[in-house]
CSV table of C-alpha atoms and ligand atoms in Angstrom, one decimal:
chain,number,residue,atom,x,y,z
X,1,MET,CA,-26.7,8.7,-31.3
X,2,ARG,CA,-25.9,6.0,-28.8
X,3,ILE,CA,-22.1,5.5,-28.4
X,4,ASN,CA,-20.0,2.6,-27.1
X,5,THR,CA,-20.1,3.2,-23.4
X,6,ASN,CA,-17.5,0.5,-22.9
X,7,LEU,CA,-15.1,2.7,-24.8
X,8,ALA,CA,-16.2,5.9,-23.2
X,9,GLY,CA,-15.9,4.4,-19.7
X,10,MET,CA,-12.4,3.0,-20.1
X,11,ASN,CA,-9.5,3.9,-17.8
X,12,LYS,CA,-7.5,6.7,-19.4
X,13,ALA,CA,-4.4,5.7,-21.3
X,14,TYR,CA,-2.3,8.2,-19.4
X,15,LEU,CA,1.0,6.4,-19.0
X,16,PHE,CA,3.1,7.7,-21.9
X,17,ALA,CA,1.2,11.0,-22.1
X,18,GLU,CA,2.0,11.6,-18.5
X,19,ILE,CA,5.6,10.7,-18.9
X,20,ALA,CA,5.9,13.0,-21.9
X,21,ALA,CA,4.3,15.9,-20.0
X,22,LYS,CA,6.6,15.5,-17.0
X,23,VAL,CA,9.7,15.3,-19.2
X,24,ALA,CA,8.5,18.4,-21.2
X,25,ALA,CA,8.0,20.3,-18.0
X,26,TYR,CA,11.4,19.4,-16.7
X,27,ALA,CA,13.1,20.3,-20.0
X,28,LYS,CA,11.4,23.7,-20.0
X,29,GLU,CA,12.6,24.4,-16.4
X,30,ASN,CA,16.1,23.1,-17.3
X,31,PRO,CA,16.7,24.0,-21.0
X,32,ASP,CA,20.4,22.9,-20.8
X,33,ALA,CA,19.6,19.4,-19.3
X,34,ASP,CA,21.0,16.6,-21.3
X,35,ILE,CA,18.1,14.2,-21.0
X,36,ILE,CA,18.7,10.5,-22.0
X,37,ARG,CA,15.6,8.5,-22.9
X,38,LEU,CA,15.6,4.8,-21.9
X,39,GLY,CA,11.8,4.8,-21.9
X,40,ILE,CA,11.2,4.3,-25.6
X,41,GLY,CA,9.7,1.0,-26.8
X,42,ASP,CA,10.5,1.9,-30.4
X,43,VAL,CA,13.5,0.8,-32.4
X,44,THR,CA,16.0,3.5,-33.5
X,45,ARG,CA,18.3,1.8,-36.0
X,46,PRO,CA,17.5,2.1,-39.7
X,47,LEU,CA,16.3,-0.7,-41.9
X,48,THR,CA,19.2,-2.8,-43.1
X,49,PRO,CA,20.5,-2.1,-46.6
X,50,HIS,CA,19.3,-5.4,-48.1
X,51,VAL,CA,15.7,-4.9,-46.7
X,52,ALA,CA,15.6,-1.2,-47.7
X,53,ALA,CA,16.7,-2.2,-51.3
X,54,ALA,CA,14.0,-4.9,-51.5
X,55,PHE,CA,11.4,-2.4,-50.3
X,56,ALA,CA,12.5,0.3,-52.8
X,57,ASP,CA,12.8,-2.1,-55.7
X,58,ALA,CA,9.2,-3.4,-55.1
X,59,ALA,CA,7.9,0.2,-54.9
X,60,LEU,CA,9.6,1.1,-58.2
X,61,ALA,CA,8.2,-2.1,-59.8
X,62,MET,CA,4.7,-1.0,-58.8
X,63,GLY,CA,5.3,2.0,-61.1
X,64,THR,CA,5.7,-0.2,-64.2
X,65,PRO,CA,3.0,-2.0,-66.2
X,66,GLU,CA,4.6,-5.4,-65.6
X,67,GLY,CA,5.2,-4.8,-61.9
X,68,PHE,CA,2.0,-3.2,-60.9
X,69,ARG,CA,-0.2,-5.1,-58.4
X,70,GLY,CA,-3.6,-4.3,-57.0
X,71,TYR,CA,-5.1,-5.7,-53.8
X,72,PRO,CA,-2.8,-8.3,-52.3
X,73,PRO,CA,-4.1,-11.7,-51.1
X,74,TYR,CA,-5.8,-11.2,-47.8
X,75,GLU,CA,-3.6,-13.6,-45.9
X,76,GLY,CA,-0.3,-12.6,-47.5
X,77,TYR,CA,1.7,-13.4,-50.7
X,78,ASP,CA,2.9,-17.0,-50.9
X,79,PHE,CA,6.5,-15.9,-51.2
X,80,LEU,CA,6.2,-14.3,-47.7
X,81,LEU,CA,4.2,-17.1,-46.2
X,82,ASP,CA,6.8,-19.6,-47.4
X,83,ALA,CA,9.7,-17.6,-46.1
X,84,ILE,CA,8.0,-17.3,-42.7
X,85,ILE,CA,7.3,-21.1,-42.6
X,86,ALA,CA,10.8,-22.0,-43.7
X,87,GLN,CA,12.8,-19.6,-41.5
X,88,GLU,CA,10.7,-19.1,-38.4
X,89,TYR,CA,9.2,-22.6,-38.0
X,90,ALA,CA,10.7,-25.4,-40.2
X,91,ALA,CA,14.2,-24.3,-39.3
X,92,ARG,CA,13.3,-24.9,-35.6
X,93,GLY,CA,11.6,-28.2,-36.3
X,94,VAL,CA,8.1,-26.8,-36.1
X,95,SER,CA,5.6,-27.8,-38.9
X,96,VAL,CA,3.2,-25.0,-40.0
X,97,GLY,CA,1.1,-25.0,-43.1
X,98,ARG,CA,0.5,-22.1,-45.5
X,99,ASP,CA,-3.2,-22.0,-44.6
X,100,GLU,CA,-2.2,-21.5,-40.9
X,101,VAL,CA,-0.2,-18.2,-41.4
X,102,PHE,CA,-2.0,-14.9,-41.7
X,103,VAL,CA,0.1,-11.8,-42.6
X,104,SER,CA,-1.0,-8.4,-41.2
X,105,ASP,CA,0.1,-4.9,-40.5
X,106,GLY,CA,1.1,-5.5,-36.9
X,107,ALA,CA,1.1,-7.6,-33.8
X,108,LYS,CA,-0.7,-4.8,-32.1
X,109,SER,CA,-3.6,-5.1,-34.5
X,110,ASP,CA,-3.6,-8.9,-34.3
X,111,THR,CA,-3.4,-9.2,-30.5
X,112,GLY,CA,-6.0,-6.4,-30.3
X,113,ASN,CA,-8.3,-8.0,-32.8
X,114,ILE,CA,-8.1,-11.6,-31.8
X,115,GLN,CA,-10.7,-11.1,-29.1
X,116,GLU,CA,-13.3,-10.8,-31.9
X,117,LEU,CA,-13.2,-14.6,-32.1
X,118,LEU,CA,-14.6,-14.9,-28.6
X,119,ALA,CA,-18.1,-14.8,-27.0
X,120,ALA,CA,-19.2,-11.3,-25.9
X,121,ASP,CA,-19.1,-12.5,-22.3
X,122,ALA,CA,-15.9,-14.6,-22.5
X,123,LEU,CA,-13.7,-14.4,-19.4
X,124,VAL,CA,-10.3,-12.9,-20.0
X,125,ALA,CA,-7.0,-13.4,-18.1
X,126,VAL,CA,-3.8,-11.4,-18.5
X,127,THR,CA,-0.5,-11.4,-16.7
X,128,ASP,CA,0.3,-8.4,-14.5
X,129,PRO,CA,2.3,-6.4,-15.5
X,130,VAL,CA,0.9,-6.4,-19.0
X,131,TYR,CA,1.2,-4.9,-22.5
X,132,PRO,CA,-2.0,-2.8,-22.3
X,133,VAL,CA,-3.4,-3.8,-25.8
X,134,TYR,CA,-4.8,-7.1,-24.5
X,135,VAL,CA,-6.8,-5.4,-21.8
X,136,ASP,CA,-7.9,-2.3,-23.8
X,137,SER,CA,-9.3,-4.3,-26.7
X,138,ASN,CA,-11.4,-6.5,-24.4
X,139,ALA,CA,-12.5,-3.5,-22.4
X,140,MET,CA,-13.8,-1.8,-25.6
X,141,ALA,CA,-15.7,-4.9,-26.6
X,142,GLY,CA,-17.5,-4.8,-23.2
X,143,ARG,CA,-16.1,-8.0,-21.8
X,144,LEU,CA,-14.4,-6.6,-18.7
X,145,GLY,CA,-17.2,-4.8,-16.9
X,146,ARG,CA,-16.5,-1.5,-15.2
X,147,PRO,CA,-13.0,-0.1,-14.4
X,148,THR,CA,-11.9,-0.4,-10.8
X,149,ALA,CA,-10.2,2.2,-8.7
X,150,GLY,CA,-6.9,0.2,-8.8
X,151,GLY,CA,-6.7,0.6,-12.7
X,152,GLY,CA,-8.1,-2.9,-13.5
X,153,TYR,CA,-11.6,-4.0,-14.5
X,154,GLU,CA,-14.3,-5.9,-12.6
X,155,ARG,CA,-14.3,-8.9,-14.9
X,156,LEU,CA,-10.6,-9.1,-15.7
X,157,MET,CA,-8.6,-11.9,-14.3
X,158,THR,CA,-5.0,-10.7,-13.6
X,159,LEU,CA,-2.2,-13.2,-12.9
X,160,PRO,CA,0.7,-11.5,-11.1
X,161,CYS,CA,4.2,-12.2,-12.5
X,162,THR,CA,6.9,-11.3,-9.9
X,163,PRO,CA,10.4,-12.4,-9.0
X,164,GLU,CA,8.8,-14.7,-6.3
X,165,ASN,CA,7.1,-16.8,-9.0
X,166,GLY,CA,9.9,-16.5,-11.5
X,167,PHE,CA,7.7,-14.2,-13.7
X,168,ALA,CA,5.6,-17.2,-14.7
X,169,PRO,CA,1.9,-16.5,-14.1
X,170,GLN,CA,0.2,-18.3,-11.2
X,171,LEU,CA,-2.6,-20.1,-12.9
X,172,PRO,CA,-6.1,-19.7,-11.5
X,173,GLN,CA,-7.2,-22.5,-9.1
X,174,GLU,CA,-10.9,-22.0,-10.1
X,175,GLY,CA,-12.9,-20.2,-12.8
X,176,ALA,CA,-10.8,-20.9,-15.8
X,177,PRO,CA,-10.7,-18.1,-18.4
X,178,ASP,CA,-11.7,-18.5,-22.0
X,179,ILE,CA,-8.6,-16.7,-23.1
X,180,LEU,CA,-5.2,-16.2,-21.6
X,181,TYR,CA,-2.7,-13.7,-23.1
X,182,LEU,CA,0.9,-14.5,-22.7
X,183,CYS,CA,3.9,-12.5,-23.9
X,184,SER,CA,7.3,-14.1,-24.0
X,185,PRO,CA,9.9,-12.6,-24.1
X,186,ASN,CA,7.9,-10.2,-22.0
X,187,ASN,CA,7.1,-6.6,-22.4
X,188,PRO,CA,7.6,-5.0,-19.8
X,189,THR,CA,9.6,-7.3,-17.6
X,190,GLY,CA,12.1,-8.5,-20.2
X,191,THR,CA,11.9,-12.0,-18.8
X,192,ALA,CA,11.0,-15.1,-20.9
X,193,LEU,CA,9.1,-18.3,-20.1
X,194,THR,CA,11.2,-21.5,-20.1
X,195,ARG,CA,10.2,-24.7,-21.9
X,196,ASP,CA,9.1,-26.2,-18.6
X,197,GLN,CA,7.1,-23.2,-17.6
X,198,LEU,CA,5.4,-23.0,-21.0
X,199,THR,CA,4.8,-26.8,-21.0
X,200,GLY,CA,2.9,-26.4,-17.7
X,201,ILE,CA,0.8,-23.6,-19.0
X,202,VAL,CA,-0.1,-25.4,-22.2
X,203,ALA,CA,-1.2,-28.5,-20.2
X,204,TRP,CA,-3.3,-26.4,-17.9
X,205,ALA,CA,-4.9,-24.5,-20.9
X,206,ARG,CA,-5.8,-27.8,-22.6
X,207,ALA,CA,-7.3,-29.2,-19.4
X,208,HIS,CA,-9.4,-26.1,-18.9
X,209,GLY,CA,-10.4,-25.3,-22.5
X,210,THR,CA,-8.6,-22.0,-22.4
X,211,LEU,CA,-7.3,-20.3,-25.6
X,212,ILE,CA,-3.7,-19.0,-25.2
X,213,VAL,CA,-2.8,-16.0,-27.3
X,214,PHE,CA,1.0,-16.1,-27.4
X,215,ASP,CA,2.6,-12.8,-28.3
X,216,ALA,CA,6.1,-13.6,-29.5
X,217,ALA,CA,6.9,-10.1,-30.9
X,218,TYR,CA,10.4,-10.3,-29.2
X,219,LYS,CA,11.3,-13.8,-30.0
X,220,ALA,CA,14.4,-12.7,-32.1
X,221,TYR,CA,16.0,-11.6,-28.8
X,222,ILE,CA,16.0,-15.1,-27.3
X,223,THR,CA,19.6,-16.1,-26.4
X,224,VAL,CA,19.0,-18.9,-24.0
X,225,ALA,CA,18.5,-22.5,-25.1
X,226,ASP,CA,15.6,-23.5,-22.9
X,227,VAL,CA,13.4,-20.6,-23.9
X,228,PRO,CA,11.1,-21.6,-26.8
X,229,HIS,CA,10.9,-19.3,-29.8
X,230,SER,CA,7.4,-20.5,-30.6
X,231,ILE,CA,4.7,-21.9,-28.4
X,232,PHE,CA,4.3,-24.6,-31.1
X,233,GLU,CA,7.6,-26.1,-29.9
X,234,ILE,CA,5.5,-27.4,-26.9
X,235,ASP,CA,3.5,-30.6,-27.4
X,236,GLY,CA,-0.3,-30.0,-27.4
X,237,ALA,CA,0.0,-26.2,-28.2
X,238,ARG,CA,-1.6,-26.7,-31.6
X,239,GLU,CA,-4.8,-27.6,-29.8
X,240,CYS,CA,-4.9,-24.5,-27.6
X,241,ALA,CA,-2.8,-21.7,-28.9
X,242,ILE,CA,-2.5,-18.8,-31.4
X,243,GLU,CA,0.8,-17.2,-31.9
X,244,CYS,CA,1.3,-13.5,-32.9
X,245,CYS,CA,4.7,-12.4,-34.3
X,246,SER,CA,6.1,-9.2,-35.8
X,247,PHE,CA,8.8,-7.8,-38.0
X,248,SER,CA,8.9,-4.6,-35.8
X,249,LYS,CA,11.5,-5.5,-33.2
X,250,ASN,CA,13.9,-7.6,-35.2
X,251,ALA,CA,13.9,-6.1,-38.7
X,252,GLY,CA,13.1,-2.5,-37.5
X,253,PHE,CA,9.6,-2.5,-39.1
X,254,THR,CA,7.8,-0.3,-36.5
X,255,GLY,CA,7.4,2.3,-39.2
X,256,VAL,CA,7.0,-0.1,-42.1
X,257,ARG,CA,4.3,-2.3,-40.5
X,258,CYS,CA,4.3,-6.1,-41.1
X,259,ALA,CA,3.5,-9.0,-38.8
X,260,TYR,CA,1.9,-12.5,-38.9
X,261,THR,CA,-0.3,-14.7,-36.8
X,262,VAL,CA,-0.3,-18.5,-36.8
X,263,ILE,CA,-3.6,-20.4,-36.1
X,264,PRO,CA,-3.2,-24.2,-36.2
X,265,ARG,CA,-5.8,-26.3,-38.0
X,266,GLU,CA,-6.3,-28.3,-34.8
X,267,LEU,CA,-7.6,-25.3,-32.9
X,268,THR,CA,-11.4,-25.7,-32.8
X,269,ALA,CA,-14.4,-24.8,-30.8
X,270,GLN,CA,-18.1,-25.7,-30.7
X,271,ALA,CA,-20.7,-23.3,-32.1
X,272,ASP,CA,-24.4,-24.2,-32.3
X,273,GLY,CA,-23.5,-27.9,-32.2
X,274,ARG,CA,-20.8,-27.6,-35.0
X,275,THR,CA,-17.1,-27.8,-34.7
X,276,VAL,CA,-15.5,-24.6,-36.0
X,277,ARG,CA,-11.9,-23.9,-36.8
X,278,LEU,CA,-10.6,-20.7,-35.2
X,279,GLY,CA,-8.4,-20.2,-38.3
X,280,ASP,CA,-11.5,-20.2,-40.5
X,281,LEU,CA,-13.1,-17.6,-38.2
X,282,TRP,CA,-10.0,-15.4,-38.3
X,283,ARG,CA,-9.9,-15.7,-42.1
X,284,ARG,CA,-13.6,-14.8,-42.4
X,285,ARG,CA,-13.0,-11.8,-40.0
X,286,SER,CA,-9.9,-10.6,-41.7
X,287,GLU,CA,-11.4,-10.8,-45.2
X,288,SER,CA,-14.2,-8.6,-44.0
X,289,ARG,CA,-12.1,-6.0,-42.3
X,290,SER,CA,-8.8,-5.7,-44.2
X,291,ASN,CA,-7.4,-5.6,-47.7
X,292,GLY,CA,-4.1,-7.0,-46.7
X,293,VAL,CA,-0.5,-5.6,-46.6
X,294,SER,CA,1.1,-3.8,-49.5
X,295,PHE,CA,3.4,-5.6,-51.9
X,296,PRO,CA,6.6,-3.6,-51.2
X,297,VAL,CA,6.2,-4.1,-47.4
X,298,GLN,CA,5.8,-7.9,-47.9
X,299,CYS,CA,8.9,-7.9,-50.2
X,300,ALA,CA,10.8,-6.1,-47.5
X,301,ALA,CA,9.7,-8.5,-44.9
X,302,ALA,CA,10.6,-11.5,-47.1
X,303,ALA,CA,14.1,-9.9,-47.7
X,304,SER,CA,14.6,-9.8,-43.9
X,305,LEU,CA,14.2,-13.6,-43.9
X,306,ASP,CA,16.7,-14.6,-46.6
X,307,ASP,CA,20.4,-15.3,-45.9
X,308,THR,CA,21.6,-11.7,-46.2
X,309,GLY,CA,18.5,-10.3,-44.5
X,310,ARG,CA,18.8,-12.6,-41.5
X,311,ARG,CA,22.5,-11.8,-41.1
X,312,GLU,CA,21.9,-8.1,-41.2
X,313,THR,CA,18.8,-8.3,-39.0
X,314,GLN,CA,20.6,-10.3,-36.4
X,315,ALA,CA,23.2,-7.6,-36.2
X,316,LEU,CA,20.5,-5.1,-35.3
X,317,VAL,CA,19.1,-7.3,-32.6
X,318,ASP,CA,22.7,-8.0,-31.3
X,319,GLY,CA,23.3,-4.3,-31.0
X,320,TYR,CA,20.2,-3.8,-28.8
X,321,LEU,CA,21.0,-6.9,-26.8
X,322,ALA,CA,24.5,-5.4,-26.1
X,323,ASN,CA,22.8,-2.3,-24.8
X,324,ALA,CA,20.6,-4.4,-22.6
X,325,ARG,CA,23.7,-6.1,-21.2
X,326,ILE,CA,25.3,-2.7,-20.4
X,327,ILE,CA,22.2,-1.7,-18.5
X,328,ARG,CA,21.8,-5.0,-16.7
X,329,GLU,CA,25.5,-5.5,-15.7
X,330,GLY,CA,26.1,-1.8,-15.0
X,331,LEU,CA,23.2,-1.5,-12.6
X,332,ALA,CA,23.9,-4.8,-11.0
X,333,ALA,CA,27.5,-3.8,-10.3
X,334,ALA,CA,26.1,-0.7,-8.6
X,335,GLY,CA,24.1,-2.9,-6.3
X,336,MET,CA,20.8,-2.6,-8.0
X,337,THR,CA,18.4,-5.5,-8.6
X,338,CYS,CA,17.5,-6.1,-12.3
X,339,TYR,CA,15.6,-8.7,-14.2
X,340,GLY,CA,15.3,-9.4,-17.9
X,341,GLY,CA,17.6,-8.0,-20.5
X,342,VAL,CA,19.0,-11.5,-21.5
X,343,ASN,CA,16.3,-12.6,-24.0
X,344,SER,CA,14.8,-9.1,-24.5
X,345,PRO,CA,15.5,-5.4,-25.1
X,346,TYR,CA,13.9,-4.6,-21.7
X,347,VAL,CA,15.4,-4.5,-18.2
X,348,TRP,CA,13.0,-4.6,-15.3
X,349,LEU,CA,14.7,-2.7,-12.4
X,350,LYS,CA,13.6,-3.0,-8.8
X,351,THR,CA,13.3,0.6,-7.6
X,352,PRO,CA,16.1,1.4,-5.1
X,353,ALA,CA,15.3,2.0,-1.4
X,354,GLY,CA,11.7,0.8,-1.8
X,355,MET,CA,10.7,3.9,-3.8
X,356,SER,CA,7.3,3.8,-5.6
X,357,SER,CA,7.8,3.5,-9.4
X,358,TRP,CA,6.6,7.1,-10.0
X,359,ALA,CA,8.7,8.5,-7.1
X,360,PHE,CA,11.7,6.8,-8.8
X,361,PHE,CA,10.7,8.2,-12.2
X,362,ASP,CA,10.8,11.8,-10.7
X,363,ALA,CA,14.0,11.2,-8.8
X,364,LEU,CA,15.7,9.7,-11.9
X,365,LEU,CA,14.7,12.6,-14.1
X,366,ARG,CA,15.7,15.3,-11.6
X,367,GLN,CA,18.9,13.7,-10.3
X,368,ALA,CA,20.2,11.8,-13.3
X,369,GLN,CA,18.3,13.3,-16.3
X,370,VAL,CA,17.4,9.8,-17.4
X,371,VAL,CA,13.9,8.8,-18.5
X,372,GLY,CA,12.3,5.3,-18.1
X,373,THR,CA,8.9,3.9,-17.6
X,374,PRO,CA,7.3,3.4,-14.1
X,375,GLY,CA,6.3,-0.2,-13.7
X,376,ALA,CA,3.0,0.7,-12.0
X,377,GLY,CA,1.8,1.9,-15.4
X,378,PHE,CA,1.7,-1.7,-16.7
X,379,GLY,CA,-0.4,-3.0,-13.8
X,380,ALA,CA,-0.6,-3.2,-10.0
X,381,ALA,CA,2.2,-5.9,-9.8
X,382,GLY,CA,4.5,-3.4,-11.6
X,383,GLU,CA,4.6,-1.1,-8.6
X,384,GLY,CA,8.1,-0.9,-7.2
X,385,TYR,CA,9.6,-1.7,-10.6
X,386,PHE,CA,10.8,0.4,-13.5
X,387,ARG,CA,11.3,-0.5,-17.2
X,388,LEU,CA,14.5,0.5,-19.0
X,389,THR,CA,14.9,-0.1,-22.8
X,390,ALA,CA,17.9,-0.9,-24.9
X,391,PHE,CA,16.7,1.0,-27.9
X,392,ASN,CA,18.9,4.1,-27.4
X,393,THR,CA,22.5,4.4,-28.8
X,394,GLU,CA,25.3,2.5,-27.1
X,395,ASP,CA,26.9,5.8,-26.0
X,396,ASN,CA,23.7,7.2,-24.5
X,397,THR,CA,23.0,3.8,-22.8
X,398,ARG,CA,26.5,3.8,-21.2
X,399,ARG,CA,26.1,7.4,-20.0
X,400,ALA,CA,22.7,6.8,-18.6
X,401,VAL,CA,23.9,3.8,-16.6
X,402,GLU,CA,26.9,5.7,-15.3
X,403,ARG,CA,24.6,8.4,-14.1
X,404,MET,CA,22.2,6.0,-12.5
X,405,ALA,CA,25.0,4.1,-10.7
X,406,ARG,CA,26.5,7.4,-9.4
X,407,VAL,CA,23.2,8.7,-8.0
X,408,PHE,CA,21.4,5.5,-6.9
X,409,GLY,CA,24.1,2.9,-6.7
X,410,HIS,CA,24.4,1.0,-3.3
X,411,CYS,CA,21.6,3.0,-1.7
C,501,PLP,N1,3.4,-6.9,-28.8
C,501,PLP,C1,4.2,-6.4,-27.8
C,501,PLP,C2,4.4,-7.2,-26.6
C,501,PLP,C3,4.8,-5.2,-28.0
C,501,PLP,O1,5.5,-4.7,-27.0
C,501,PLP,C4,4.6,-4.5,-29.1
C,501,PLP,C5,5.2,-3.1,-29.4
C,501,PLP,O2,5.7,-2.5,-28.5
C,501,PLP,C6,3.8,-5.0,-30.1
C,501,PLP,C7,3.2,-6.3,-29.9
C,501,PLP,C8,3.5,-4.3,-31.4
C,501,PLP,O3,4.0,-4.9,-32.5
C,501,PLP,P1,3.7,-4.3,-33.9
C,501,PLP,O4,4.7,-3.2,-34.1
C,501,PLP,O5,3.9,-5.5,-34.9
C,501,PLP,O6,2.3,-3.8,-34.0
């Protein structure tokens, strides 16, 4: 048997495992420690009553002769496609057709699978720090060459996003990539690209023939007017971009699983002298690989988009945003430097006193019994930073911030 050596040779996904091991060891040594976790990237509040009822009603209907349904349509039921188009696009003045929306089980799957549309030797660019799925999926497919000692890959183009460049990637001067992954609002930095920044990136991508994969999983958290909710709000994006969205972080679907990707009709490429639509390739690929998303899940997703669902879902997001504000303002008042947290559930903290992100992780756990995520785990440009999330309860968030301010404030 010959196995996929690209997969076998990958850098180890040690980040969250290493964090869990360190926290477990500390908890064993200190059984009475009241540890507060601000490292989790998972939502914690339950599905809203309206969404849960729609989910349950659809499941019960499946148990009746009239309500039973077999395989769903590959790209999603029309009722969900129409709700997505109306609420997520038309309501913002963006025109999207039914044949351009593809429902799936997750933005992780979609952002991981999208690379299957590309040539085997396509050049890949990601921002640094980065949500690791974009890198790992291309590494497995053999596009990135060998891992490097610094945690990257030989053929991976990394575009640092730092306070100095306003967390907007510095675009390559030469050697344009075939694909550029963007995530806005961003995991892990919690910052979001403004309309001007995104306009510049779209113009650059069009000029260089680069495909943008725009991960908008956190768009529900946008509170600022000049941050676009969709890349398709930018002129020309329909010729160069794919957008991946999710019900996970707004409607609390991390355990339910539903997402969607938009691929505009204008997005084409040449193959053997023919013009090919990327949406047709994605449809072809998805029909071969998936049998769609279950009826009850799609009913629950659609319920999150009607009037009651949107009202309830917004309350969930507002609750997490309130926690983000507690973190951001509390730490800033204690003299610490924070980014993000305004259009996102993540706050990107500059580690105090120039500590490395892992040294700060250890100090924070031992001295304040608070857990977060070292920025270096998301890429080299994350060194010296630390990710805190707003997904714990308000009470725990307040207590964690008080402890951090007491131990690390004004140092
Ligand atoms: N994209 C980003 C940037 C994320 O941070 C996450 C989850 O943390 C996902 C996608 C995953 O979304 P889903 O739950 O729809 O797979």
